[in-house]
């Protein structure tokens, strides 16, 4: 089954404790991205990757890091989480950005930073 | 910067009534996509419109792309409780073909 898998689904952590949210897709997609969703603010792109070893900042990259060492995986790293990073996070993938650009989303990770 | 405005932000209807959400872009789009997010769920792709003036239908849902490729609408005929959720439009524009998201329209349906 074609899917994007995020883990964990829920996470409560403390300020400053490094964490990683994993994202994996099994569709051989080139393009992957991370979004955060906050009430009234819609979906805001954090980082994106157009292919292996190619990543770039989205609209709200501060406080986040990503890596794309393999095509299927695109982890989101919070080196020193702060309460303003409490949010619902989605990973998404698509074939590429030129054609078949339909985005497939993961189930989401609800992060609370206290 | 490039923006996609989506209205209304919320809509509450009685089951059986029609519903429409509108998206307007500040720039010409190469295409526009529509997604639905059920409460507690993740966005799910509904459709993509590419051509100027394009109209596509999926059962009770009708999607339109404006002639100038700057606006789009989603119309639902005779809403059902299964239509509840937030509908997002997302347009692609610019050389990097970035997806620009509307803020979404949350639809509530009274049975």
Short mmCIF file of C-alpha atoms in Angstrom, two decimals:
data_model
loop_
_atom_site.label_atom_id
_atom_site.label_comp_id
_atom_site.label_asym_id
_atom_site.label_seq_id
_atom_site.Cartn_x
_atom_site.Cartn_y
_atom_site.Cartn_z
CA UNK A 1 0.00 0.00 0.00
CA UNK A 2 1.33 3.41 -1.02
CA UNK A 3 1.82 5.47 2.07
CA UNK A 4 3.75 8.05 4.04
CA UNK A 5 4.56 6.92 7.57
CA UNK A 6 5.38 9.30 10.37
CA UNK A 7 6.51 8.43 13.86
CA UNK A 8 5.67 9.08 16.56
CA UNK A 9 2.01 10.08 16.27
CA UNK A 10 2.04 11.86 19.60
CA UNK A 11 4.95 13.26 21.59
CA UNK A 12 5.22 15.32 24.75
CA UNK A 13 8.69 16.58 25.53
CA UNK A 14 10.46 19.20 27.59
CA UNK A 15 12.11 22.38 26.40
CA UNK A 16 15.61 21.80 25.09
CA UNK A 17 15.49 18.04 24.70
CA UNK A 18 16.49 17.10 21.18
CA UNK A 19 13.97 15.06 19.23
CA UNK A 20 13.52 13.55 15.78
CA UNK A 21 10.29 12.88 13.96
CA UNK A 22 10.74 10.26 11.28
CA UNK A 23 9.06 10.19 7.88
CA UNK A 24 9.24 7.42 5.33
CA UNK A 25 7.51 6.95 1.97
CA UNK A 26 7.32 3.81 -0.16
CA UNK A 27 6.36 5.41 -3.49
CA UNK A 28 9.85 6.31 -4.75
CA UNK A 29 8.89 9.98 -4.64
CA UNK A 30 11.53 12.59 -5.29
CA UNK A 31 9.90 15.51 -3.47
CA UNK A 32 9.31 15.49 0.26
CA UNK A 33 8.38 18.25 2.67
CA UNK A 34 7.48 19.02 6.24
CA UNK A 35 4.59 21.21 7.32
CA UNK A 36 3.31 22.47 10.60
CA UNK A 37 -0.38 23.15 11.10
CA UNK A 38 -1.58 25.62 13.70
CA UNK A 39 -5.15 26.90 14.26
CA UNK A 40 -5.91 29.80 11.97
CA UNK A 41 -2.56 29.56 10.19
CA UNK A 42 -3.18 26.67 7.83
CA UNK A 43 -0.30 24.55 6.57
CA UNK A 44 3.10 26.21 6.64
CA UNK A 45 6.08 24.58 4.99
CA UNK A 46 9.12 24.09 7.20
CA UNK A 47 11.63 22.41 4.88
CA UNK A 48 11.50 20.58 1.60
CA UNK A 49 13.71 18.24 -0.37
CA UNK A 50 13.70 17.86 -4.13
CA UNK A 51 15.82 14.72 -4.05
CA UNK A 52 18.51 12.90 -2.11
CA UNK A 53 20.98 15.31 -0.49
CA UNK A 54 18.98 18.31 -1.78
CA UNK A 55 17.12 20.22 0.92
CA UNK A 56 15.97 23.81 1.28
CA UNK A 57 14.16 26.07 3.69
CA UNK A 58 10.45 26.58 3.50
CA UNK A 59 8.51 29.42 5.05
CA UNK A 60 9.15 28.69 8.74
CA UNK A 61 12.51 26.86 9.05
CA UNK A 62 13.82 28.44 12.27
CA UNK A 63 14.48 25.87 14.98
CA UNK A 64 14.31 22.88 12.64
CA UNK A 65 16.75 20.73 10.69
CA UNK A 66 16.23 18.02 8.10
CA UNK A 67 18.30 15.51 6.20
CA UNK A 68 17.71 13.42 3.08
CA UNK A 69 20.32 10.71 2.94
CA UNK A 70 18.01 8.19 1.32
CA UNK A 71 15.16 8.77 -1.07
CA UNK A 72 12.51 7.22 1.16
CA UNK A 73 13.36 8.97 4.46
CA UNK A 74 13.10 12.61 5.47
CA UNK A 75 13.47 13.08 9.23
CA UNK A 76 12.65 16.34 10.99
CA UNK A 77 15.02 17.29 13.80
CA UNK A 78 14.35 19.73 16.60
CA UNK A 79 17.74 20.33 18.24
CA UNK A 80 16.39 22.37 21.13
CA UNK A 81 12.58 22.36 21.14
CA UNK A 82 10.72 25.32 22.57
CA UNK A 83 7.05 25.72 23.52
CA UNK A 84 6.33 27.72 20.35
CA UNK A 85 7.09 24.56 18.38
CA UNK A 86 4.05 22.86 19.92
CA UNK A 87 2.07 22.02 16.81
CA UNK A 88 0.69 19.34 14.50
CA UNK A 89 3.36 18.26 12.01
CA UNK A 90 2.81 16.62 8.64
CA UNK A 91 5.26 15.03 6.30
CA UNK A 92 4.25 14.93 2.64
CA UNK A 93 5.70 13.47 -0.53
CA UNK A 94 5.01 13.78 -4.23
CA UNK A 95 6.54 12.28 -7.36
CA UNK A 96 8.27 15.56 -8.17
CA UNK A 97 7.28 19.21 -8.52
CA UNK A 98 6.89 19.25 -12.29
CA UNK A 99 4.38 16.47 -12.89
CA UNK A 100 2.25 14.18 -10.77
CA UNK A 101 2.53 16.78 -8.06
CA UNK A 102 -0.27 15.37 -5.92
CA UNK A 103 0.95 15.42 -2.32
CA UNK A 104 0.55 12.37 -0.11
CA UNK A 105 0.48 13.21 3.59
CA UNK A 106 1.48 11.20 6.60
CA UNK A 107 -0.90 10.73 9.51
CA UNK A 108 0.61 13.61 11.45
CA UNK A 109 2.62 14.02 14.63
CA UNK A 110 1.13 16.02 17.45
CA UNK A 111 4.02 17.55 19.39
CA UNK A 112 3.71 19.28 22.74
CA UNK A 113 6.74 21.04 24.21
CA UNK A 114 6.43 21.96 27.89
CA UNK B 1 5.03 37.40 -1.55
CA UNK B 2 2.75 35.02 -3.35
CA UNK B 3 -0.50 34.41 -1.52
CA UNK B 4 -3.64 32.38 -1.93
CA UNK B 5 -6.65 33.79 -0.11
CA UNK B 6 -9.42 31.33 0.71
CA UNK B 7 -12.93 32.26 1.81
CA UNK B 8 -14.96 31.74 3.84
CA UNK B 9 -12.91 30.59 6.82
CA UNK B 10 -15.89 28.71 8.27
CA UNK B 11 -19.22 27.58 6.91
CA UNK B 12 -22.06 25.96 8.79
CA UNK B 13 -24.85 24.44 6.68
CA UNK B 14 -27.87 22.23 7.09
CA UNK B 15 -27.59 18.84 5.49
CA UNK B 16 -28.86 19.10 1.94
CA UNK B 17 -27.75 22.70 1.42
CA UNK B 18 -25.05 23.63 -1.06
CA UNK B 19 -21.58 24.83 -0.12
CA UNK B 20 -18.91 26.78 -1.98
CA UNK B 21 -15.38 27.77 -1.07
CA UNK B 22 -13.29 30.18 -3.11
CA UNK B 23 -9.57 30.68 -3.62
CA UNK B 24 -7.93 33.76 -5.08
CA UNK B 25 -4.26 34.04 -5.92
CA UNK B 26 -2.17 37.18 -6.16
CA UNK B 27 -0.30 35.63 -9.08
CA UNK B 28 -1.06 33.40 -12.04
CA UNK B 29 -0.92 29.75 -11.11
CA UNK B 30 0.36 26.86 -13.20
CA UNK B 31 -2.18 24.60 -11.52
CA UNK B 32 -4.34 24.39 -8.44
CA UNK B 33 -5.01 21.43 -6.20
CA UNK B 34 -7.76 20.78 -3.69
CA UNK B 35 -7.44 18.74 -0.52
CA UNK B 36 -9.85 17.63 2.20
CA UNK B 37 -8.87 17.15 5.82
CA UNK B 38 -11.34 15.33 8.04
CA UNK B 39 -11.36 16.27 11.74
CA UNK B 40 -8.36 14.59 13.37
CA UNK B 41 -7.04 13.45 10.01
CA UNK B 42 -4.51 14.46 7.41
CA UNK B 43 -5.01 16.34 4.13
CA UNK B 44 -6.10 14.07 1.29
CA UNK B 45 -5.76 15.05 -2.34
CA UNK B 46 -9.05 15.55 -4.18
CA UNK B 47 -8.18 16.94 -7.59
CA UNK B 48 -5.83 19.04 -9.69
CA UNK B 49 -6.88 21.65 -12.26
CA UNK B 50 -4.40 22.76 -14.88
CA UNK B 51 -6.17 24.42 -17.80
CA UNK B 52 -7.65 27.89 -17.92
CA UNK B 53 -11.42 27.70 -17.38
CA UNK B 54 -11.28 24.01 -16.50
CA UNK B 55 -14.26 22.43 -14.75
CA UNK B 56 -14.12 18.98 -13.19
CA UNK B 57 -16.74 17.02 -11.30
CA UNK B 58 -16.54 14.29 -8.72
CA UNK B 59 -20.05 13.16 -7.86
CA UNK B 60 -21.51 16.09 -5.87
CA UNK B 61 -18.28 18.13 -6.00
CA UNK B 62 -17.58 20.61 -8.80
CA UNK B 63 -14.19 22.24 -9.17
CA UNK B 64 -13.48 25.26 -11.35
CA UNK B 65 -10.29 27.02 -12.40
CA UNK B 66 -10.67 30.62 -13.54
CA UNK B 67 -9.90 31.86 -17.00
CA UNK B 68 -6.96 33.90 -15.74
CA UNK B 69 -5.72 30.95 -13.65
CA UNK B 70 -5.82 33.12 -10.54
CA UNK B 71 -8.94 31.84 -8.87
CA UNK B 72 -10.69 28.58 -8.21
CA UNK B 73 -13.78 27.28 -6.48
CA UNK B 74 -15.10 24.08 -4.99
CA UNK B 75 -18.85 23.64 -4.91
CA UNK B 76 -20.62 20.82 -3.08
CA UNK B 77 -24.23 20.13 -4.02
CA UNK B 78 -26.60 18.85 -1.34
CA UNK B 79 -24.11 18.46 1.47
CA UNK B 80 -23.99 15.35 3.59
CA UNK B 81 -22.53 14.79 7.05
CA UNK B 82 -19.67 12.93 5.38
CA UNK B 83 -18.60 16.23 3.79
CA UNK B 84 -17.56 17.62 7.17
CA UNK B 85 -13.93 18.74 7.27
CA UNK B 86 -11.57 21.45 6.14
CA UNK B 87 -11.07 22.05 2.44
CA UNK B 88 -7.76 23.49 1.28
CA UNK B 89 -6.71 24.83 -2.05
CA UNK B 90 -3.02 24.87 -3.00
CA UNK B 91 -1.65 26.54 -6.08
CA UNK B 92 1.65 26.01 -7.82
CA UNK B 93 3.46 29.05 -9.13
CA UNK B 94 6.88 30.39 -9.92
CA UNK B 95 9.98 28.73 -11.26
CA UNK B 96 10.32 26.49 -8.22
CA UNK B 97 6.69 25.35 -8.59
CA UNK B 98 6.18 25.80 -4.86
CA UNK B 99 2.75 24.89 -3.47
CA UNK B 100 1.07 27.95 -1.97
CA UNK B 101 -1.66 26.95 0.43
CA UNK B 102 -4.89 28.69 1.27
CA UNK B 103 -5.81 28.75 4.96
CA UNK B 104 -8.71 26.40 4.40
CA UNK B 105 -12.48 26.50 4.80
CA UNK B 106 -13.92 24.46 7.66
CA UNK B 107 -17.30 22.98 6.80
CA UNK B 108 -19.76 21.86 9.47
CA UNK B 109 -22.96 20.09 8.44
CA UNK B 110 -26.01 19.85 10.70
CA UNK B 111 -27.92 16.59 10.20
#
